[in-house]
Coordinates of C-alpha atoms in Angstrom, one line a residue:
Chain G
X1 CA 40.4 162.8 -52.5
X2 CA 36.7 162.7 -52.1
X3 CA 34.7 164.5 -49.4
X4 CA 34.2 161.4 -47.2
X5 CA 37.9 160.6 -47.2
X6 CA 38.7 164.2 -46.2
X7 CA 36.2 164.0 -43.3
X8 CA 37.6 160.7 -42.2
X9 CA 41.2 162.0 -42.2
X10 CA 40.2 165.0 -40.2
X11 CA 38.4 162.8 -37.7
X12 CA 41.4 160.4 -37.3
X13 CA 43.8 163.3 -37.0
X14 CA 41.7 164.9 -34.3
X15 CA 41.4 161.6 -32.4
X16 CA 45.2 161.2 -32.5
X17 CA 45.6 164.7 -31.1
X18 CA 43.2 164.0 -28.3
X19 CA 45.0 160.7 -27.4
X20 CA 48.4 162.4 -27.4
X21 CA 47.0 165.2 -25.1
X22 CA 45.4 162.6 -22.8
X23 CA 48.7 160.6 -22.6
X24 CA 50.6 163.7 -21.7
X25 CA 48.1 164.9 -19.0
X26 CA 48.6 163.1 -15.7
X27 CA 45.4 162.2 -14.0
X28 CA 45.6 163.1 -10.3
X29 CA 44.7 160.6 -7.6
X30 CA 44.6 160.3 -3.8
X31 CA 46.7 157.3 -3.0
X32 CA 43.6 155.2 -3.4
X33 CA 43.7 151.9 -5.3
X34 CA 40.2 152.5 -6.6
X35 CA 41.2 155.9 -8.2
X36 CA 43.4 154.4 -10.9
X37 CA 42.7 150.7 -10.9
X38 CA 44.3 148.7 -12.5
X39 CA 47.0 151.3 -12.5
X40 CA 48.7 152.6 -9.4
X41 CA 48.7 156.0 -7.7
X42 CA 52.2 157.3 -8.1
X43 CA 53.9 160.2 -6.3
X44 CA 55.7 162.6 -8.6
X45 CA 58.6 162.8 -6.3
X46 CA 60.4 159.5 -6.8
X47 CA 63.8 160.4 -5.6
X48 CA 63.0 160.4 -1.9
X49 CA 62.3 157.7 0.6
X50 CA 58.8 156.7 -0.4
X51 CA 57.8 156.1 3.2
X52 CA 58.6 159.8 3.9
X53 CA 56.8 160.9 0.7
X54 CA 53.8 158.9 1.6
X55 CA 53.6 160.1 5.2
X56 CA 54.1 163.7 4.1
X57 CA 51.3 163.4 1.6
X58 CA 49.0 161.8 4.2
X59 CA 49.7 164.5 6.7
X60 CA 48.6 167.3 4.4
X61 CA 51.7 168.2 2.4
X62 CA 50.2 169.5 -0.8
X63 CA 53.5 170.0 -2.6
X64 CA 53.6 166.2 -3.3
X65 CA 51.5 165.6 -6.4
X66 CA 50.3 162.1 -7.4
X67 CA 49.1 160.7 -10.7
X68 CA 47.7 157.5 -12.1
X69 CA 50.2 155.3 -13.9
X70 CA 52.2 152.1 -13.8
X71 CA 52.9 151.0 -10.2
X72 CA 56.4 150.6 -8.9
X73 CA 55.5 149.0 -5.6
X74 CA 52.6 147.7 -3.5
X75 CA 52.1 151.1 -1.8
X76 CA 51.2 152.6 -5.2
X77 CA 48.3 150.1 -5.3
X78 CA 46.8 151.2 -2.0
X79 CA 48.5 148.2 -0.4
X80 CA 47.6 145.6 -3.0
X81 CA 50.2 143.7 -4.9
X82 CA 51.9 145.5 -7.8
X83 CA 53.0 143.3 -10.6
X84 CA 54.4 144.3 -14.0
X85 CA 53.1 147.9 -13.4
X86 CA 49.5 146.8 -12.7
X87 CA 47.7 146.4 -9.4
X88 CA 46.1 143.2 -8.2
X89 CA 42.4 143.1 -7.5
X90 CA 42.0 142.8 -3.7
X91 CA 39.1 141.2 -2.0
X92 CA 36.5 143.4 -0.3
X93 CA 36.8 143.8 3.4
X94 CA 34.5 142.3 6.0
X95 CA 32.8 145.3 7.8
X96 CA 32.7 145.0 11.6
X97 CA 29.4 144.1 13.2
X98 CA 28.0 145.3 16.5
X99 CA 29.6 143.4 19.3
X100 CA 28.5 142.5 22.8
X101 CA 31.5 143.0 25.2
X102 CA 32.0 140.2 27.8
X103 CA 34.6 138.9 30.1
X104 CA 35.1 135.5 31.6
X105 CA 37.8 133.9 33.7
X106 CA 38.6 130.5 35.3
X107 CA 40.1 131.3 38.6
X108 CA 41.9 129.9 41.6
X109 CA 40.6 131.5 44.8
X110 CA 42.1 131.8 48.2
X111 CA 39.3 132.8 50.6
X112 CA 39.4 133.7 54.2
X113 CA 35.7 133.1 54.8
X114 CA 35.5 131.7 58.4
X115 CA 38.3 133.7 59.8
X116 CA 36.3 135.3 62.6
X117 CA 34.7 132.0 63.7
X118 CA 35.8 128.8 65.3
X119 CA 35.6 127.0 62.0
X120 CA 38.7 128.8 60.7
X121 CA 41.6 126.5 60.3
X122 CA 43.3 127.6 57.1
X123 CA 42.3 129.5 53.9
X124 CA 39.9 127.9 51.6
X125 CA 41.5 127.2 48.2
X126 CA 38.9 126.7 45.5
X127 CA 38.4 126.7 41.8
X128 CA 36.1 129.3 40.4
X129 CA 34.6 131.0 37.4
X130 CA 33.4 134.6 36.8
X131 CA 31.5 136.2 34.0
X132 CA 30.8 139.8 33.2
X133 CA 28.6 141.0 30.4
X134 CA 28.0 144.6 29.2
X135 CA 24.5 146.1 29.4
X136 CA 24.6 147.2 25.7
X137 CA 26.3 146.4 22.5
X138 CA 29.1 148.4 20.8
X139 CA 28.5 149.7 17.3
X140 CA 31.5 150.6 15.1
X141 CA 31.1 153.6 12.8
X142 CA 32.8 154.3 9.5
X143 CA 35.2 157.2 9.3
X144 CA 35.7 159.4 6.2
X145 CA 39.1 157.7 5.5
X146 CA 37.4 154.3 5.3
X147 CA 38.5 153.0 8.7
X148 CA 36.1 152.1 11.6
X149 CA 36.0 153.4 15.1
X150 CA 33.9 152.6 18.3
X151 CA 34.0 155.1 21.2
X152 CA 31.8 155.6 24.2
X153 CA 32.3 152.0 25.2
X154 CA 30.2 150.4 28.0
X155 CA 31.6 151.0 31.5
X156 CA 29.0 149.0 33.4
X157 CA 28.7 145.2 33.3
X158 CA 26.7 142.7 35.2
X159 CA 28.8 140.2 37.1
X160 CA 28.2 136.6 38.1
X161 CA 30.6 134.1 39.6
X162 CA 31.2 131.1 41.8
X163 CA 33.9 129.1 43.4
X164 CA 33.9 125.5 44.7
X165 CA 36.2 123.7 47.2
X166 CA 35.3 120.1 47.9
X167 CA 38.7 119.0 49.3
X168 CA 39.4 118.3 53.0
X169 CA 36.9 117.9 55.8
X170 CA 35.2 121.2 55.1
X171 CA 33.4 121.9 51.8
X172 CA 32.5 125.3 50.5
X173 CA 30.5 126.9 47.8
X174 CA 30.6 130.6 47.0
X175 CA 28.3 132.4 44.6
X176 CA 28.2 136.1 43.7
X177 CA 26.2 138.4 41.6
X178 CA 26.5 142.2 41.1
X179 CA 27.6 145.2 39.1
X180 CA 31.1 145.9 37.7
X181 CA 32.4 149.3 36.6
X182 CA 35.3 149.4 34.2
X183 CA 37.8 152.3 34.5
X184 CA 41.5 151.5 34.5
X185 CA 43.5 153.5 37.1
X186 CA 47.2 152.6 37.6
X187 CA 47.0 148.8 38.0
X188 CA 43.3 148.6 38.8
X189 CA 41.0 148.0 35.9
X190 CA 37.5 147.4 37.3
X191 CA 35.5 147.6 40.6
X192 CA 32.5 145.4 41.5
X193 CA 29.8 145.6 44.1
X194 CA 28.6 142.1 44.7
X195 CA 26.2 140.1 46.8
X196 CA 28.1 137.0 48.0
X197 CA 26.6 133.7 49.2
X198 CA 28.6 131.1 51.1
X199 CA 27.5 127.6 52.0
X200 CA 29.9 125.7 54.2
X201 CA 29.9 122.3 56.0
X202 CA 31.4 118.9 56.1
X203 CA 28.9 117.5 53.6
X204 CA 27.3 120.4 51.7
X205 CA 24.3 118.5 50.3
X206 CA 23.2 117.4 53.8
X207 CA 22.2 119.4 56.8
X208 CA 23.6 120.9 58.9
X209 CA 25.5 123.3 56.7
X210 CA 26.0 127.0 57.3
X211 CA 24.6 129.6 54.9
X212 CA 25.8 133.2 54.8
X213 CA 25.1 136.2 52.5
X214 CA 26.5 139.7 52.5
X215 CA 27.9 142.5 50.5
X216 CA 31.4 142.3 49.0
X217 CA 33.6 144.8 47.2
X218 CA 36.0 143.5 44.5
X219 CA 38.9 145.2 42.8
X220 CA 40.4 143.8 39.6
X221 CA 44.2 144.2 39.1
X222 CA 45.1 144.1 35.4
X223 CA 42.1 141.8 34.6
X224 CA 43.9 138.9 36.2
X225 CA 43.7 139.3 40.0
X226 CA 40.6 140.1 42.1
X227 CA 40.9 141.3 45.6
X228 CA 37.6 140.9 47.5
X229 CA 36.5 141.9 50.9
X230 CA 33.2 142.1 52.8
X231 CA 31.0 140.8 55.6
X232 CA 28.8 137.7 55.4
X233 CA 25.8 137.5 57.7
X234 CA 24.5 134.1 58.8
X235 CA 21.0 133.2 57.6
X236 CA 20.7 130.2 59.9
X237 CA 19.3 130.4 63.4
X238 CA 22.5 129.6 65.3
X239 CA 25.0 130.4 62.7
X240 CA 27.9 132.9 63.0
X241 CA 28.5 135.8 60.7
X242 CA 32.0 136.4 59.5
X243 CA 34.3 138.8 57.8
X244 CA 35.2 137.6 54.3
X245 CA 38.3 138.3 52.1
X246 CA 39.7 136.5 49.1
X247 CA 42.2 136.7 46.3
X248 CA 41.0 135.2 43.1
X249 CA 43.4 135.1 40.1
X250 CA 43.5 133.6 36.6
X251 CA 44.1 129.9 37.0
X252 CA 47.5 129.8 35.3
X253 CA 48.8 133.1 36.7
X254 CA 51.3 131.6 39.1
X255 CA 52.7 129.5 36.2
X256 CA 53.2 132.8 34.3
X257 CA 54.8 134.8 37.1
X258 CA 56.8 132.2 39.1
X259 CA 59.6 130.3 37.3
X260 CA 59.3 126.5 37.7
X261 CA 62.2 126.3 40.2
X262 CA 60.1 128.2 42.8
X263 CA 56.9 126.1 42.4
X264 CA 58.2 123.5 44.9
X265 CA 57.7 126.2 47.6
X266 CA 54.0 126.6 46.9
X267 CA 51.2 124.8 48.7
X268 CA 50.2 121.6 46.8
X269 CA 46.8 123.1 45.8
X270 CA 48.4 126.2 44.2
X271 CA 51.2 124.5 42.3
X272 CA 48.8 122.6 40.0
Chain D
X1 CA 38.8 119.2 11.6
X2 CA 37.8 122.8 12.3
X3 CA 40.1 125.8 11.8
X4 CA 42.9 126.1 14.3
X5 CA 43.2 129.3 16.4
X6 CA 46.7 130.7 17.0
X7 CA 48.1 133.6 18.8
X8 CA 51.5 135.0 17.8
X9 CA 52.3 136.8 21.0
X10 CA 54.1 140.2 21.2
X11 CA 57.4 141.4 22.6
X12 CA 58.1 139.7 26.0
X13 CA 55.0 137.6 25.4
X14 CA 56.7 134.3 26.2
X15 CA 59.3 133.1 28.7
X16 CA 62.9 132.6 27.7
X17 CA 64.7 129.4 28.6
X18 CA 68.5 129.4 29.2
X19 CA 69.6 125.8 28.6
X20 CA 66.0 124.8 29.2
X21 CA 65.7 126.7 32.5
X22 CA 63.4 129.7 32.9
X23 CA 65.6 132.8 33.1
X24 CA 62.8 134.5 35.1
X25 CA 61.5 136.9 32.5
X26 CA 59.6 139.1 33.3
X27 CA 58.9 139.0 37.0
X28 CA 62.1 137.6 38.5
X29 CA 64.4 139.6 36.2
X30 CA 62.5 142.8 36.9
X31 CA 62.8 142.2 40.6
X32 CA 66.5 141.5 40.2
X33 CA 66.9 144.7 38.1
X34 CA 65.2 146.7 40.8
X35 CA 67.4 145.2 43.6
X36 CA 70.6 145.5 41.6
X37 CA 69.9 148.8 39.9
X38 CA 72.0 151.8 41.0
X39 CA 70.3 155.2 40.6
X40 CA 66.7 154.5 41.6
X41 CA 67.4 150.9 42.6
X42 CA 68.6 149.3 45.8
X43 CA 72.2 148.7 44.6
X44 CA 72.5 145.3 46.3
X45 CA 75.9 143.7 45.5
X46 CA 75.0 140.0 45.7
X47 CA 76.5 137.5 43.3
X48 CA 73.1 136.4 42.0
X49 CA 72.2 140.0 41.3
X50 CA 75.3 141.0 39.2
X51 CA 74.1 143.2 36.4
X52 CA 76.9 142.0 34.2
X53 CA 75.5 138.5 34.5
X54 CA 72.1 139.6 33.4
X55 CA 73.6 141.5 30.5
X56 CA 75.6 138.5 29.4
X57 CA 72.5 136.2 29.6
X58 CA 70.1 138.4 27.7
X59 CA 72.4 139.9 25.0
X60 CA 72.5 138.4 21.5
X61 CA 75.2 138.4 18.8
X62 CA 74.5 139.0 15.1
X63 CA 76.8 139.4 12.1
X64 CA 76.8 143.0 10.8
X65 CA 75.4 141.7 7.5
X66 CA 71.6 142.4 7.5
X67 CA 71.0 139.5 5.1
X68 CA 72.0 137.1 7.8
X69 CA 68.7 136.7 9.7
X70 CA 69.8 134.1 12.2
X71 CA 71.9 135.0 15.2
X72 CA 75.5 133.9 15.8
X73 CA 74.6 133.5 19.5
X74 CA 71.3 133.7 21.4
X75 CA 73.2 134.5 24.6
X76 CA 76.7 135.6 25.4
X77 CA 77.0 133.1 28.2
X78 CA 79.5 130.4 27.3
X79 CA 78.2 127.1 26.0
X80 CA 74.7 128.3 26.5
X81 CA 71.6 128.9 24.4
X82 CA 68.3 130.7 24.9
X83 CA 65.1 129.3 23.5
X84 CA 61.5 130.5 23.7
X85 CA 59.4 129.1 26.6
X86 CA 55.7 129.0 27.4
X87 CA 53.6 132.0 26.5
X88 CA 52.5 134.4 29.3
X89 CA 48.8 133.6 29.3
X90 CA 48.0 136.5 31.6
X91 CA 48.2 138.8 28.6
X92 CA 45.6 136.7 26.6
X93 CA 43.1 135.6 29.3
X94 CA 40.1 136.3 27.0
X95 CA 41.5 134.2 24.2
X96 CA 41.7 130.9 25.9
X97 CA 40.7 128.8 23.0
X98 CA 43.9 129.7 21.1
X99 CA 47.2 127.9 20.8
X100 CA 50.4 129.9 20.9
X101 CA 53.3 130.2 18.5
X102 CA 56.3 130.6 20.8
X103 CA 59.4 132.4 19.4
X104 CA 62.4 134.4 20.6
X105 CA 60.9 137.9 20.5
X106 CA 64.4 139.5 20.7
X107 CA 65.4 138.0 17.3
X108 CA 65.3 139.4 13.8
X109 CA 61.6 139.6 12.9
X110 CA 62.3 138.2 9.5
X111 CA 63.7 135.0 11.0
X112 CA 60.7 134.7 13.5
X113 CA 58.4 135.2 10.5
X114 CA 60.2 132.4 8.6
X115 CA 59.8 130.1 11.7
X116 CA 56.1 131.0 11.9
X117 CA 55.6 130.1 8.2
X118 CA 57.3 126.7 8.7
X119 CA 55.1 126.2 11.8
X120 CA 51.9 127.0 9.9
X121 CA 52.9 124.7 7.1
X122 CA 53.9 121.8 9.2
X123 CA 50.9 121.9 11.6
X124 CA 48.1 122.6 9.1
X125 CA 44.7 121.6 10.3
X126 CA 43.2 118.8 8.1
X127 CA 40.3 120.2 6.0
X128 CA 40.8 123.6 7.6
X129 CA 43.0 126.7 7.9
X130 CA 44.5 128.9 10.5
X131 CA 42.8 131.8 12.2
X132 CA 45.7 133.9 13.5
X133 CA 46.0 136.8 16.0
X134 CA 49.3 138.6 15.7
X135 CA 49.5 140.7 18.8
X136 CA 51.9 143.6 18.7
X137 CA 55.3 142.3 17.4
X138 CA 53.4 139.1 16.6
X139 CA 51.5 141.0 13.9
X140 CA 54.8 141.9 12.2
X141 CA 55.9 138.3 12.5
X142 CA 52.6 137.2 10.8
X143 CA 53.1 139.8 8.0
X144 CA 56.6 138.4 7.3
X145 CA 55.2 134.8 7.2
X146 CA 52.6 135.8 4.6
X147 CA 55.2 137.5 2.4
X148 CA 57.7 134.7 2.7
X149 CA 55.0 132.1 1.8
X150 CA 54.1 134.2 -1.2
X151 CA 57.7 134.1 -2.3
X152 CA 57.6 130.3 -2.1
X153 CA 54.6 130.4 -4.4
X154 CA 55.6 132.5 -7.4
X155 CA 54.9 135.7 -5.4
X156 CA 51.2 134.9 -5.5
X157 CA 49.3 137.4 -3.4
X158 CA 46.6 134.8 -2.6
X159 CA 48.9 131.9 -1.6
X160 CA 48.7 132.7 2.1
X161 CA 45.0 132.1 2.0
X162 CA 45.8 128.4 1.6
X163 CA 47.2 128.6 5.1
X164 CA 45.0 131.1 6.9
X165 CA 41.4 132.1 6.6
X166 CA 41.5 135.0 9.1
X167 CA 44.2 137.2 10.4
X168 CA 43.9 139.9 13.1
X169 CA 46.7 142.3 13.5
X170 CA 46.0 143.3 17.1
X171 CA 47.8 146.5 18.4
X172 CA 50.6 145.9 15.9
X173 CA 53.2 148.6 15.5
X174 CA 52.9 148.6 11.7
X175 CA 55.0 151.7 11.5
X176 CA 56.9 151.3 14.7
X177 CA 56.6 152.4 18.3
X178 CA 58.3 155.0 20.5
X179 CA 58.5 152.3 23.2
X180 CA 61.2 150.7 21.1
X181 CA 63.0 154.0 20.7
X182 CA 62.7 154.7 24.4
X183 CA 64.3 151.3 25.2
X184 CA 67.1 151.7 22.7
X185 CA 67.8 155.4 23.6
X186 CA 67.2 155.4 27.3
X187 CA 67.0 151.7 28.4
X188 CA 63.6 152.5 29.8
X189 CA 62.1 149.1 30.7
X190 CA 63.1 146.8 33.5
X191 CA 63.7 149.6 36.1
X192 CA 65.2 153.1 36.2
X193 CA 68.3 152.1 38.1
X194 CA 69.1 149.3 35.6
X195 CA 68.7 151.4 32.4
X196 CA 72.5 151.6 31.7
X197 CA 72.6 147.8 31.5
X198 CA 69.3 147.4 29.8
X199 CA 70.4 149.7 27.0
X200 CA 73.4 147.5 26.5
X201 CA 71.2 144.5 26.3
X202 CA 68.5 145.8 23.9
X203 CA 70.9 147.3 21.5
X204 CA 71.8 143.6 20.6
X205 CA 68.1 142.8 19.8
X206 CA 67.2 143.2 16.1
X207 CA 63.4 143.1 16.8
X208 CA 63.4 146.3 18.8
X209 CA 65.3 148.1 16.1
X210 CA 62.9 146.8 13.5
X211 CA 60.1 148.4 15.6
X212 CA 61.7 151.9 15.6
X213 CA 59.3 154.5 14.3
X214 CA 59.2 154.8 10.5
X215 CA 57.3 158.1 10.2
X216 CA 59.2 161.2 9.3
X217 CA 58.0 163.3 12.2
X218 CA 59.3 160.8 14.7
X219 CA 62.3 163.1 15.3
X220 CA 61.8 166.8 15.8
X221 CA 64.5 169.5 16.3
X222 CA 64.2 172.7 18.2
X223 CA 64.4 175.8 16.0
X224 CA 63.8 179.2 17.7
X225 CA 62.0 177.5 20.5
X226 CA 59.6 175.5 18.3
X227 CA 59.6 171.8 17.4
X228 CA 60.3 171.3 13.6
X229 CA 60.2 167.9 11.8
X230 CA 63.8 166.7 11.2
X231 CA 62.6 165.0 8.0
X232 CA 63.8 161.5 8.6
X233 CA 62.8 158.7 10.9
X234 CA 64.3 156.8 13.8
X235 CA 65.3 153.9 11.5
X236 CA 67.6 156.2 9.5
X237 CA 71.3 156.6 9.9
X238 CA 70.8 160.3 10.5
X239 CA 71.6 163.1 13.0
X240 CA 69.6 161.6 15.8
X241 CA 72.3 159.0 16.2
X242 CA 75.1 161.5 16.6
X243 CA 75.0 161.5 20.3
X244 CA 74.5 157.7 20.5
X245 CA 77.5 156.2 18.8
X246 CA 76.9 152.9 20.6
X247 CA 73.7 152.3 18.6
X248 CA 74.6 149.8 15.9
X249 CA 74.3 151.0 12.3
X250 CA 74.0 147.4 11.2
X251 CA 70.9 147.0 13.4
X252 CA 69.4 150.1 11.8
X253 CA 70.1 148.6 8.4
X254 CA 68.2 145.5 9.6
X255 CA 65.3 147.8 10.5
X256 CA 65.3 149.5 7.1
X257 CA 65.6 146.2 5.2
X258 CA 62.7 144.6 7.1
X259 CA 60.6 147.7 6.5
X260 CA 61.3 147.8 2.8
X261 CA 60.8 144.1 2.2
X262 CA 57.9 143.4 4.5
X263 CA 56.2 146.1 6.5
X264 CA 55.3 148.6 3.8
X265 CA 51.9 147.5 2.4
X266 CA 51.7 144.9 5.1
X267 CA 48.5 143.1 3.8
X268 CA 49.7 142.9 0.2
X269 CA 50.2 139.2 0.3
X270 CA 47.1 138.4 2.3
X271 CA 44.6 138.7 -0.5
X272 CA 41.7 136.4 0.0
X273 CA 42.4 136.2 3.7
X274 CA 39.9 137.9 5.9
X275 CA 42.0 140.5 7.7
X276 CA 41.4 143.1 10.4
X277 CA 43.7 145.6 12.0
X278 CA 42.4 146.2 15.6
X279 CA 43.8 149.0 17.7
X280 CA 43.0 151.0 20.8
X281 CA 43.0 154.8 20.9
X282 CA 42.2 155.2 24.6
X283 CA 45.5 156.3 25.9
X284 CA 48.0 159.1 25.3
X285 CA 50.8 157.6 23.3
X286 CA 54.2 159.1 22.5
X287 CA 54.9 159.7 18.8
X288 CA 58.2 161.6 18.6
X289 CA 61.5 162.4 20.2
X290 CA 62.9 165.9 20.5
X291 CA 66.5 166.5 19.5
X292 CA 68.1 169.6 21.1
X293 CA 71.1 171.6 20.0
X294 CA 73.5 169.2 21.8
X295 CA 71.8 166.2 20.2
X296 CA 70.2 165.1 23.4
X297 CA 67.0 163.1 22.7
X298 CA 63.9 163.4 24.8
X299 CA 60.8 161.2 24.2
X300 CA 57.8 163.5 24.0
X301 CA 55.2 163.3 26.7
X302 CA 52.6 165.0 24.4
X303 CA 51.0 161.9 23.2
X304 CA 48.4 161.3 20.5
X305 CA 45.6 158.7 21.0
X306 CA 46.8 155.2 21.0
X307 CA 47.3 152.2 23.3
X308 CA 50.5 153.6 25.1
X309 CA 52.7 151.9 22.5
X310 CA 51.0 152.2 19.1
X311 CA 49.9 155.7 18.1
X312 CA 46.6 155.2 16.4
X313 CA 46.4 158.4 14.3
X314 CA 49.9 157.9 13.0
X315 CA 49.2 154.4 11.9
X316 CA 46.1 155.6 10.0
X317 CA 48.1 158.5 8.4
X318 CA 50.7 156.0 7.2
X319 CA 48.1 153.4 6.0
X320 CA 47.2 152.5 2.5
X321 CA 43.6 152.2 1.5
X322 CA 43.5 148.5 1.9
X323 CA 44.7 148.8 5.5
X324 CA 42.3 151.6 6.3
X325 CA 39.3 149.6 5.0
X326 CA 40.2 146.9 7.5
X327 CA 41.1 149.1 10.5
X328 CA 38.9 149.1 13.6
X329 CA 39.9 151.3 16.5
X330 CA 38.4 151.3 20.0
X331 CA 38.0 153.6 22.9
X332 CA 38.5 157.1 24.3
X333 CA 39.7 158.3 27.7
X334 CA 40.9 155.0 29.2
X335 CA 38.0 152.9 27.8
X336 CA 40.2 149.9 26.9
X337 CA 43.2 148.1 28.4
X338 CA 46.7 149.3 27.5
X339 CA 48.8 147.8 24.8
X340 CA 50.1 144.7 26.7
X341 CA 46.7 143.7 28.0
X342 CA 44.4 144.3 25.0
X343 CA 44.0 140.5 24.9
X344 CA 42.3 140.8 28.3
X345 CA 39.9 143.6 27.2
X346 CA 36.2 142.7 27.1
X347 CA 35.5 144.9 24.1
X348 CA 38.5 144.1 22.0
X349 CA 38.4 140.4 22.7
X350 CA 34.7 140.3 21.8
X351 CA 35.6 142.1 18.5
X352 CA 38.3 139.6 17.7
X353 CA 36.0 136.6 18.4
X354 CA 33.2 138.1 16.4
X355 CA 35.4 138.7 13.4
X356 CA 36.6 135.1 13.5
X357 CA 33.0 134.0 13.3
X358 CA 32.4 136.0 10.1

């Protein structure tokens, strides 16, 4: 045997020893699909409910060891598909962007807007719309575990809304603008201080019509019902000021809450 | 045609029709339960308020075999059938552009998932795909649909991307919820006075059992005055059930089978679909029951952050890396709406809409 053959044999033998040692040594991992890809991250304890093993390991149980190896199930691949012992390559996630919180609602509104004047005959039932927008954006932040979180969410929103009732002999337009504060307490979810405008008359686009403005407080119940109350001052020379109250609610709310068999008892305008 | 938007609503998210007539869920039935309920209720004895009639109407019947996903009967009323009715839109008033998949939320989630898959296939938008929000239980139904569709396509993990471009799992109890445990153990839902009857009803509903908590610290026992993990979960046929022999073992088997086949690694067959798991962490949320020496079970009031139903930290602890990378949680100290109304929350709804535009 010449010298070169001897060196070659020693080299091959050493390489074999290293390969055998590497195969015998289990490479630890952290239940992450990236650690071992395309192999899985396998818990050493396989005789238990894997859900329990996994949740124990996640919650800091250091007695459960994991190693890279052929996967048995999707959980071994960090949630990707496990097939024939190998993990599937999963597409990258779309990271969340900063968002601008807003709220909008098409409403039905039952207003008692002329109740302290001679004009009052019945409540004004109108169709309305409201919009609320936050004063700032929300920026999600990445956690150490890879998930995202957004806290310190906006509590103050600007508010704009309107309602229109053109049916019957009396026509009405309501407009409102103000500030809303979000803070859920029991059934209430937000509170608004609004400036309300009312124009009422038999033909709104012609004079004479009455114009009123005034402050109104609004309480939102579960983001679907708005209770409003305030006092509207006449801005016309001979007009009457009046107390104002209304209930506005999501347009389809009665359809949700009242079974069809009771709808025949509702006023025609509300059963639509 | 553009992509179609679809909400798969959560538990109690749509009405129930008994022989095509609204049974009055949730408002009328809740009122009836309060009026008819005994301890804590008014105890009225009118014919129309008979608790037994409500129990008969809302209870289901299943074979003990968990492999049978479809119910024998959807109601115990003779010659009658319950079907899903219109969705309660009050829970989704910020998601008005969406259509709804209506299903019987009491039923086995695997069957609801199969029906969703068929619906998605049969109503595919031309030149487009679905954008789906699975709210609460609806998220679990969506997961089942994705995995069943994969099975139909050689178990391809990208097959579901032919049907859907985006999926949001919104406040979904990926590992269960103590609300389900509370309903099954204590009948805590319609009203306090009606709980005895409500327990009887919900113990016939597979979906609630399939949403029982799957984390091992969901049952704790008292040892020397301290709470110790019982080392099993509420889906297991384990000591917690000793004082509740009326809880159906076959229903627990349905829960474990659904968990094993579908809910572990929930996104594993949504490869190539843009997915997001959105949760709230703004409310104290129960995460375990305490079992005393007499096997009495008490749902813990010491909650972790969540949405009152889904405990956010527990879901993160149980999540795999692929889920964590797609998880987005909101809020602190009552900054969002609670579980049932997250679809009305200005922040969460904005996040969902923004994701669908990505």
